[in-house]
């Protein structure tokens, strides 16, 4: 299958290894990945903070870029982010309709229907749970709020992790509690965010995991930053990086 990668602006700027790992997993399974180089941010941050007018231009641009990729032969769009895939799926058409652009809303819905978060693409579209990964480490998984509640990826990431060779996958206590990042939430509600992060870190540490993984770089940045300040010795890695691994910690 020919698949277009929507890398997300956070991965593009701060965590390029997440994009590379996504490509590695898909290519190992025999798929062709293309990268539309005109892509930008999806506008989620603007939408979530009430700047829908500023988001509209980004929505239009995203639709135009990935419409071209799909017209050029891509059969699906993949994002290594439940948050950004959720925005494309649930916010883009809504933003367009809010400004009376029903034609753009219809086009956004068409792109959204072929856009998948990584675990969705692997399990639902490609029909695989064993991606040939080997990762002999103790790992716990945090289901990020947007992937859990907006996109409802459910058990898919865990289905993939359970098939990784050598992994010691341990359940995260209170896994459905948010980490406290939430885009601008951490900036606008710093004290609450800090308290939520403290709870999440205590649960991660209780698992005695070597690695905490998730499907969103944003949450991992928040959790990993906190654990790093504690010098806890727990590494944060995106789900794509674990699935791309063939030996262990890279």
PDB file of C-alpha atoms in Angstrom:
ATOM      1  CA  UNK A   1       0.000   0.000   0.000  1.00  0.00           C
ATOM      2  CA  UNK A   2       1.127   3.568  -0.682  1.00  0.00           C
ATOM      3  CA  UNK A   3       0.710   5.608   2.520  1.00  0.00           C
ATOM      4  CA  UNK A   4       1.123   9.358   3.057  1.00  0.00           C
ATOM      5  CA  UNK A   5       2.786  10.361   6.323  1.00  0.00           C
ATOM      6  CA  UNK A   6       1.322  13.276   8.271  1.00  0.00           C
ATOM      7  CA  UNK A   7       4.226  13.619  10.663  1.00  0.00           C
ATOM      8  CA  UNK A   8       2.660  16.383  12.852  1.00  0.00           C
ATOM      9  CA  UNK A   9       4.471  19.614  13.622  1.00  0.00           C
ATOM     10  CA  UNK A  10       5.625  18.468  17.076  1.00  0.00           C
ATOM     11  CA  UNK A  11       7.344  15.366  15.705  1.00  0.00           C
ATOM     12  CA  UNK A  12       8.722  17.342  12.782  1.00  0.00           C
ATOM     13  CA  UNK A  13      10.310  19.999  14.977  1.00  0.00           C
ATOM     14  CA  UNK A  14      11.185  18.181  18.212  1.00  0.00           C
ATOM     15  CA  UNK A  15      10.913  14.412  17.739  1.00  0.00           C
ATOM     16  CA  UNK A  16      11.961  13.517  14.178  1.00  0.00           C
ATOM     17  CA  UNK A  17      12.829   9.967  15.290  1.00  0.00           C
ATOM     18  CA  UNK A  18       9.095   9.352  15.731  1.00  0.00           C
ATOM     19  CA  UNK A  19       8.524  10.057  12.042  1.00  0.00           C
ATOM     20  CA  UNK A  20      11.501   7.931  11.043  1.00  0.00           C
ATOM     21  CA  UNK A  21      10.269   5.057  13.217  1.00  0.00           C
ATOM     22  CA  UNK A  22       6.802   5.253  11.666  1.00  0.00           C
ATOM     23  CA  UNK A  23       8.341   4.959   8.207  1.00  0.00           C
ATOM     24  CA  UNK A  24      10.582   2.093   9.351  1.00  0.00           C
ATOM     25  CA  UNK A  25       7.656   0.065  10.691  1.00  0.00           C
ATOM     26  CA  UNK A  26       5.575   0.519   7.550  1.00  0.00           C
ATOM     27  CA  UNK A  27       8.457  -0.154   5.158  1.00  0.00           C
ATOM     28  CA  UNK A  28       9.392  -3.298   7.094  1.00  0.00           C
ATOM     29  CA  UNK A  29       5.860  -4.501   6.409  1.00  0.00           C
ATOM     30  CA  UNK A  30       6.360  -3.857   2.688  1.00  0.00           C
ATOM     31  CA  UNK A  31       4.491  -0.581   2.279  1.00  0.00           C
ATOM     32  CA  UNK A  32       5.585   2.573   0.471  1.00  0.00           C
ATOM     33  CA  UNK A  33       5.555   5.762   2.519  1.00  0.00           C
ATOM     34  CA  UNK A  34       5.426   9.184   0.884  1.00  0.00           C
ATOM     35  CA  UNK A  35       5.933  12.500   2.643  1.00  0.00           C
ATOM     36  CA  UNK A  36       4.010  15.498   1.276  1.00  0.00           C
ATOM     37  CA  UNK A  37       6.563  18.207   1.967  1.00  0.00           C
ATOM     38  CA  UNK A  38       4.066  21.082   1.914  1.00  0.00           C
ATOM     39  CA  UNK A  39       2.364  19.847   5.091  1.00  0.00           C
ATOM     40  CA  UNK A  40       2.196  22.083   8.165  1.00  0.00           C
ATOM     41  CA  UNK A  41       0.408  21.967  11.511  1.00  0.00           C
ATOM     42  CA  UNK A  42      -3.199  20.781  11.471  1.00  0.00           C
ATOM     43  CA  UNK A  43      -4.511  23.729  13.495  1.00  0.00           C
ATOM     44  CA  UNK A  44      -5.558  21.761  16.558  1.00  0.00           C
ATOM     45  CA  UNK A  45      -3.874  24.162  18.961  1.00  0.00           C
ATOM     46  CA  UNK A  46      -5.770  27.087  17.458  1.00  0.00           C
ATOM     47  CA  UNK A  47      -9.082  25.238  17.483  1.00  0.00           C
ATOM     48  CA  UNK A  48      -8.713  24.052  21.067  1.00  0.00           C
ATOM     49  CA  UNK A  49      -7.902  27.525  22.359  1.00  0.00           C
ATOM     50  CA  UNK A  50     -10.735  29.326  20.599  1.00  0.00           C
ATOM     51  CA  UNK A  51      -8.906  30.684  17.556  1.00  0.00           C
ATOM     52  CA  UNK A  52     -10.999  28.840  15.000  1.00  0.00           C
ATOM     53  CA  UNK A  53     -10.579  31.649  12.488  1.00  0.00           C
ATOM     54  CA  UNK A  54      -6.828  31.120  12.499  1.00  0.00           C
ATOM     55  CA  UNK A  55      -7.333  27.360  12.305  1.00  0.00           C
ATOM     56  CA  UNK A  56      -9.438  27.669   9.139  1.00  0.00           C
ATOM     57  CA  UNK A  57      -6.467  28.460   6.895  1.00  0.00           C
ATOM     58  CA  UNK A  58      -4.491  25.557   8.324  1.00  0.00           C
ATOM     59  CA  UNK A  59      -7.443  23.215   7.811  1.00  0.00           C
ATOM     60  CA  UNK A  60      -7.764  24.324   4.181  1.00  0.00           C
ATOM     61  CA  UNK A  61      -4.039  23.865   3.613  1.00  0.00           C
ATOM     62  CA  UNK A  62      -4.028  20.408   5.238  1.00  0.00           C
ATOM     63  CA  UNK A  63      -6.941  19.310   3.069  1.00  0.00           C
ATOM     64  CA  UNK A  64      -5.278  20.582  -0.115  1.00  0.00           C
ATOM     65  CA  UNK A  65      -1.946  18.882   0.680  1.00  0.00           C
ATOM     66  CA  UNK A  66      -3.370  15.487   1.547  1.00  0.00           C
ATOM     67  CA  UNK A  67      -6.017  15.567  -1.177  1.00  0.00           C
ATOM     68  CA  UNK A  68      -3.123  15.811  -3.644  1.00  0.00           C
ATOM     69  CA  UNK A  69      -1.326  12.906  -1.944  1.00  0.00           C
ATOM     70  CA  UNK A  70      -4.453  10.773  -2.155  1.00  0.00           C
ATOM     71  CA  UNK A  71      -5.068  11.817  -5.766  1.00  0.00           C
ATOM     72  CA  UNK A  72      -1.439  10.844  -6.527  1.00  0.00           C
ATOM     73  CA  UNK A  73      -2.013   7.273  -5.407  1.00  0.00           C
ATOM     74  CA  UNK A  74      -1.796   7.201  -1.624  1.00  0.00           C
ATOM     75  CA  UNK A  75      -4.506   4.959  -0.237  1.00  0.00           C
ATOM     76  CA  UNK A  76      -4.317   6.227   3.344  1.00  0.00           C
ATOM     77  CA  UNK A  77      -2.811   8.951   5.528  1.00  0.00           C
ATOM     78  CA  UNK A  78      -1.089   7.957   8.766  1.00  0.00           C
ATOM     79  CA  UNK A  79      -0.250  10.163  11.766  1.00  0.00           C
ATOM     80  CA  UNK A  80       1.882   8.951  14.694  1.00  0.00           C
ATOM     81  CA  UNK A  81      -0.414  10.886  16.995  1.00  0.00           C
ATOM     82  CA  UNK A  82      -3.857  10.194  18.402  1.00  0.00           C
ATOM     83  CA  UNK A  83      -4.203  13.879  19.134  1.00  0.00           C
ATOM     84  CA  UNK A  84      -3.550  15.104  15.591  1.00  0.00           C
ATOM     85  CA  UNK A  85      -5.418  12.247  13.903  1.00  0.00           C
ATOM     86  CA  UNK A  86      -8.327  13.061  16.206  1.00  0.00           C
ATOM     87  CA  UNK A  87      -8.203  16.711  15.172  1.00  0.00           C
ATOM     88  CA  UNK A  88      -8.328  15.794  11.471  1.00  0.00           C
ATOM     89  CA  UNK A  89     -11.123  13.308  12.119  1.00  0.00           C
ATOM     90  CA  UNK A  90     -13.315  15.394  14.433  1.00  0.00           C
ATOM     91  CA  UNK A  91     -12.388  19.073  14.131  1.00  0.00           C
ATOM     92  CA  UNK A  92     -11.518  19.958  10.542  1.00  0.00           C
ATOM     93  CA  UNK A  93     -15.001  19.663   9.050  1.00  0.00           C
ATOM     94  CA  UNK A  94     -16.462  21.347  12.144  1.00  0.00           C
ATOM     95  CA  UNK A  95     -14.171  24.360  11.701  1.00  0.00           C
ATOM     96  CA  UNK A  96     -15.062  24.636   8.013  1.00  0.00           C
ATOM     97  CA  UNK A  97     -18.805  24.487   8.729  1.00  0.00           C
ATOM     98  CA  UNK A  98     -18.482  27.103  11.455  1.00  0.00           C
ATOM     99  CA  UNK A  99     -17.335  29.553   8.802  1.00  0.00           C
ATOM    100  CA  UNK A 100     -19.974  28.490   6.292  1.00  0.00           C
ATOM    101  CA  UNK A 101     -17.622  26.647   3.961  1.00  0.00           C
ATOM    102  CA  UNK A 102     -19.617  23.460   3.382  1.00  0.00           C
ATOM    103  CA  UNK A 103     -17.546  22.529   0.344  1.00  0.00           C
ATOM    104  CA  UNK A 104     -14.363  22.563   2.414  1.00  0.00           C
ATOM    105  CA  UNK A 105     -16.147  20.594   5.149  1.00  0.00           C
ATOM    106  CA  UNK A 106     -17.018  17.865   2.652  1.00  0.00           C
ATOM    107  CA  UNK A 107     -13.434  17.730   1.393  1.00  0.00           C
ATOM    108  CA  UNK A 108     -12.126  17.634   4.983  1.00  0.00           C
ATOM    109  CA  UNK A 109     -14.438  14.725   5.757  1.00  0.00           C
ATOM    110  CA  UNK A 110     -13.161  12.841   2.717  1.00  0.00           C
ATOM    111  CA  UNK A 111      -9.528  13.278   3.815  1.00  0.00           C
ATOM    112  CA  UNK A 112     -10.432  12.443   7.419  1.00  0.00           C
ATOM    113  CA  UNK A 113     -12.103   9.195   6.356  1.00  0.00           C
ATOM    114  CA  UNK A 114      -8.765   8.007   5.002  1.00  0.00           C
ATOM    115  CA  UNK A 115      -6.630   9.342   7.888  1.00  0.00           C
ATOM    116  CA  UNK A 116      -5.545   6.960  10.638  1.00  0.00           C
ATOM    117  CA  UNK A 117      -3.490   7.053  13.810  1.00  0.00           C
ATOM    118  CA  UNK A 118      -0.610   4.563  13.554  1.00  0.00           C
ATOM    119  CA  UNK A 119      -2.147   1.756  15.630  1.00  0.00           C
ATOM    120  CA  UNK A 120      -5.462   2.147  13.786  1.00  0.00           C
ATOM    121  CA  UNK A 121      -3.703   1.845  10.446  1.00  0.00           C
ATOM    122  CA  UNK A 122      -1.735  -1.225  11.486  1.00  0.00           C
ATOM    123  CA  UNK A 123      -4.570  -3.137  13.156  1.00  0.00           C
ATOM    124  CA  UNK A 124      -7.683  -2.030  11.265  1.00  0.00           C
ATOM    125  CA  UNK A 125      -6.413  -1.243   7.768  1.00  0.00           C
ATOM    126  CA  UNK A 126      -3.317  -3.404   7.330  1.00  0.00           C
ATOM    127  CA  UNK A 127      -4.611  -6.214   9.558  1.00  0.00           C
ATOM    128  CA  UNK A 128      -1.398  -6.812  11.502  1.00  0.00           C
ATOM    129  CA  UNK A 129      -0.587  -6.908  15.194  1.00  0.00           C
ATOM    130  CA  UNK A 130       2.876  -8.506  14.905  1.00  0.00           C
ATOM    131  CA  UNK A 131       5.107  -5.975  13.160  1.00  0.00           C
ATOM    132  CA  UNK A 132       8.293  -7.971  13.692  1.00  0.00           C
ATOM    133  CA  UNK A 133       9.577  -5.887  16.584  1.00  0.00           C
ATOM    134  CA  UNK A 134      11.904  -7.063  19.321  1.00  0.00           C
ATOM    135  CA  UNK A 135      12.245  -4.995  22.486  1.00  0.00           C
ATOM    136  CA  UNK A 136      13.498  -6.925  25.535  1.00  0.00           C
ATOM    137  CA  UNK A 137      12.620  -4.356  28.180  1.00  0.00           C
ATOM    138  CA  UNK A 138      10.037  -3.712  30.889  1.00  0.00           C
ATOM    139  CA  UNK A 139       7.507  -1.309  29.352  1.00  0.00           C
ATOM    140  CA  UNK A 140       4.321   0.392  30.486  1.00  0.00           C
ATOM    141  CA  UNK A 141       1.809   2.094  28.186  1.00  0.00           C
ATOM    142  CA  UNK A 142       0.018   5.412  28.786  1.00  0.00           C
ATOM    143  CA  UNK A 143      -3.163   5.830  26.688  1.00  0.00           C
ATOM    144  CA  UNK A 144      -3.205   9.547  25.987  1.00  0.00           C
ATOM    145  CA  UNK A 145      -6.468  11.421  26.511  1.00  0.00           C
ATOM    146  CA  UNK A 146      -7.074  12.325  22.877  1.00  0.00           C
ATOM    147  CA  UNK A 147      -6.288   8.829  21.631  1.00  0.00           C
ATOM    148  CA  UNK A 148      -8.453   7.312  24.356  1.00  0.00           C
ATOM    149  CA  UNK A 149     -11.424   9.696  24.364  1.00  0.00           C
ATOM    150  CA  UNK A 150     -11.454  11.540  21.035  1.00  0.00           C
ATOM    151  CA  UNK A 151     -10.100   8.871  18.697  1.00  0.00           C
ATOM    152  CA  UNK A 152     -11.030   5.810  20.780  1.00  0.00           C
ATOM    153  CA  UNK A 153      -8.060   3.694  19.691  1.00  0.00           C
ATOM    154  CA  UNK A 154      -8.839   1.395  22.619  1.00  0.00           C
ATOM    155  CA  UNK A 155      -6.776  -1.782  22.842  1.00  0.00           C
ATOM    156  CA  UNK A 156      -5.032  -1.422  19.470  1.00  0.00           C
ATOM    157  CA  UNK A 157      -1.679  -0.134  20.826  1.00  0.00           C
ATOM    158  CA  UNK A 158      -1.681  -2.870  23.469  1.00  0.00           C
ATOM    159  CA  UNK A 159      -2.466  -5.498  20.829  1.00  0.00           C
ATOM    160  CA  UNK A 160       0.652  -4.363  18.978  1.00  0.00           C
ATOM    161  CA  UNK A 161       2.837  -4.191  22.088  1.00  0.00           C
ATOM    162  CA  UNK A 162       1.811  -7.673  23.247  1.00  0.00           C
ATOM    163  CA  UNK A 163       3.254  -9.105  20.017  1.00  0.00           C
ATOM    164  CA  UNK A 164       6.675  -7.477  20.493  1.00  0.00           C
ATOM    165  CA  UNK A 165       9.305 -10.123  21.142  1.00  0.00           C
ATOM    166  CA  UNK A 166      10.980 -10.032  24.535  1.00  0.00           C
ATOM    167  CA  UNK A 167       8.863  -7.216  25.926  1.00  0.00           C
ATOM    168  CA  UNK A 168       7.732  -7.277  29.568  1.00  0.00           C
ATOM    169  CA  UNK A 169       4.551  -5.233  29.245  1.00  0.00           C
ATOM    170  CA  UNK A 170       3.225  -4.105  32.618  1.00  0.00           C
ATOM    171  CA  UNK A 171      -0.111  -2.412  33.263  1.00  0.00           C
ATOM    172  CA  UNK A 172      -0.027   1.252  34.229  1.00  0.00           C
ATOM    173  CA  UNK A 173      -2.161   2.011  37.324  1.00  0.00           C
ATOM    174  CA  UNK A 174      -4.920   4.577  36.658  1.00  0.00           C
ATOM    175  CA  UNK A 175      -3.904   4.516  33.031  1.00  0.00           C
ATOM    176  CA  UNK A 176      -6.987   6.437  31.864  1.00  0.00           C
ATOM    177  CA  UNK A 177      -6.042   9.524  33.880  1.00  0.00           C
ATOM    178  CA  UNK A 178      -4.643  12.320  31.710  1.00  0.00           C
ATOM    179  CA  UNK A 179      -1.008  13.354  32.091  1.00  0.00           C
ATOM    180  CA  UNK A 180      -1.855  17.052  32.409  1.00  0.00           C
ATOM    181  CA  UNK A 181      -0.282  18.332  29.190  1.00  0.00           C
ATOM    182  CA  UNK A 182      -3.250  18.867  26.872  1.00  0.00           C
ATOM    183  CA  UNK A 183      -1.784  21.385  24.424  1.00  0.00           C
ATOM    184  CA  UNK A 184      -2.077  24.793  26.124  1.00  0.00           C
ATOM    185  CA  UNK A 185      -3.640  23.296  29.284  1.00  0.00           C
ATOM    186  CA  UNK A 186      -0.197  22.960  30.843  1.00  0.00           C
ATOM    187  CA  UNK A 187       0.476  26.657  30.176  1.00  0.00           C
ATOM    188  CA  UNK A 188      -2.899  28.008  31.280  1.00  0.00           C
ATOM    189  CA  UNK A 189      -3.281  25.729  34.297  1.00  0.00           C
ATOM    190  CA  UNK A 190       0.286  25.150  35.389  1.00  0.00           C
ATOM    191  CA  UNK A 191      -0.448  24.143  38.987  1.00  0.00           C
ATOM    192  CA  UNK A 192      -3.128  21.625  38.009  1.00  0.00           C
ATOM    193  CA  UNK A 193      -0.953  20.287  35.216  1.00  0.00           C
ATOM    194  CA  UNK A 194       1.946  19.821  37.621  1.00  0.00           C
ATOM    195  CA  UNK A 195      -0.259  17.916  40.078  1.00  0.00           C
ATOM    196  CA  UNK A 196      -1.597  15.660  37.316  1.00  0.00           C
ATOM    197  CA  UNK A 197       1.927  14.990  36.102  1.00  0.00           C
ATOM    198  CA  UNK A 198       3.034  14.069  39.620  1.00  0.00           C
ATOM    199  CA  UNK A 199       0.243  11.487  39.829  1.00  0.00           C
ATOM    200  CA  UNK A 200       1.124  10.062  36.419  1.00  0.00           C
ATOM    201  CA  UNK A 201       4.817   9.825  37.271  1.00  0.00           C
ATOM    202  CA  UNK A 202       4.092   8.056  40.562  1.00  0.00           C
ATOM    203  CA  UNK A 203       2.047   5.461  38.677  1.00  0.00           C
ATOM    204  CA  UNK A 204       4.810   4.981  36.102  1.00  0.00           C
ATOM    205  CA  UNK A 205       7.411   4.555  38.834  1.00  0.00           C
ATOM    206  CA  UNK A 206       5.180   2.026  40.625  1.00  0.00           C
ATOM    207  CA  UNK A 207       5.405  -0.269  37.593  1.00  0.00           C
ATOM    208  CA  UNK A 208       9.229  -0.356  37.812  1.00  0.00           C
ATOM    209  CA  UNK A 209       9.218  -0.017  34.034  1.00  0.00           C
ATOM    210  CA  UNK A 210      12.364   0.892  32.120  1.00  0.00           C
ATOM    211  CA  UNK A 211      10.308   2.601  29.420  1.00  0.00           C
ATOM    212  CA  UNK A 212       6.996   4.454  29.317  1.00  0.00           C
ATOM    213  CA  UNK A 213       5.429   4.562  25.879  1.00  0.00           C
ATOM    214  CA  UNK A 214       2.413   6.274  24.299  1.00  0.00           C
ATOM    215  CA  UNK A 215       1.063   7.224  20.902  1.00  0.00           C
ATOM    216  CA  UNK A 216       1.549  10.981  21.303  1.00  0.00           C
ATOM    217  CA  UNK A 217       4.871  12.788  21.480  1.00  0.00           C
ATOM    218  CA  UNK A 218       3.234  15.636  23.394  1.00  0.00           C
ATOM    219  CA  UNK A 219       2.336  13.503  26.417  1.00  0.00           C
ATOM    220  CA  UNK A 220       5.695  11.766  26.298  1.00  0.00           C
ATOM    221  CA  UNK A 221       7.443  15.145  26.289  1.00  0.00           C
ATOM    222  CA  UNK A 222       5.498  16.075  29.436  1.00  0.00           C
ATOM    223  CA  UNK A 223       5.949  12.758  31.257  1.00  0.00           C
ATOM    224  CA  UNK A 224       9.517  12.261  30.075  1.00  0.00           C
ATOM    225  CA  UNK A 225      10.460  15.774  31.117  1.00  0.00           C
ATOM    226  CA  UNK A 226       9.106  15.180  34.601  1.00  0.00           C
ATOM    227  CA  UNK A 227      10.811  11.832  34.974  1.00  0.00           C
ATOM    228  CA  UNK A 228      14.049  13.328  33.704  1.00  0.00           C
ATOM    229  CA  UNK A 229      13.946  16.060  36.350  1.00  0.00           C
ATOM    230  CA  UNK A 230      13.534  13.316  38.967  1.00  0.00           C
ATOM    231  CA  UNK A 231      16.446  11.399  37.437  1.00  0.00           C
ATOM    232  CA  UNK A 232      14.126   8.415  37.677  1.00  0.00           C
ATOM    233  CA  UNK A 233      15.960   6.356  35.062  1.00  0.00           C
ATOM    234  CA  UNK A 234      12.760   5.730  33.087  1.00  0.00           C
ATOM    235  CA  UNK A 235      12.963   6.472  29.368  1.00  0.00           C
ATOM    236  CA  UNK A 236       9.991   7.767  27.358  1.00  0.00           C
ATOM    237  CA  UNK A 237       9.602   6.358  23.861  1.00  0.00           C
ATOM    238  CA  UNK A 238       6.851   6.759  21.288  1.00  0.00           C
ATOM    239  CA  UNK A 239       4.904   3.635  20.353  1.00  0.00           C
ATOM    240  CA  UNK A 240       6.344   3.852  16.822  1.00  0.00           C
ATOM    241  CA  UNK A 241       9.886   3.718  18.212  1.00  0.00           C
ATOM    242  CA  UNK A 242       9.152   0.576  20.233  1.00  0.00           C
ATOM    243  CA  UNK A 243       7.497  -1.059  17.218  1.00  0.00           C
ATOM    244  CA  UNK A 244      10.424  -0.095  14.984  1.00  0.00           C
ATOM    245  CA  UNK A 245      12.949  -1.629  17.346  1.00  0.00           C
ATOM    246  CA  UNK A 246      14.518  -4.910  16.323  1.00  0.00           C
ATOM    247  CA  UNK A 247      16.974  -5.327  19.204  1.00  0.00           C
ATOM    248  CA  UNK A 248      16.350  -3.118  22.196  1.00  0.00           C
ATOM    249  CA  UNK A 249      16.922   0.419  23.279  1.00  0.00           C
ATOM    250  CA  UNK A 250      18.297   2.349  20.345  1.00  0.00           C
TER     251      UNK A 250
END
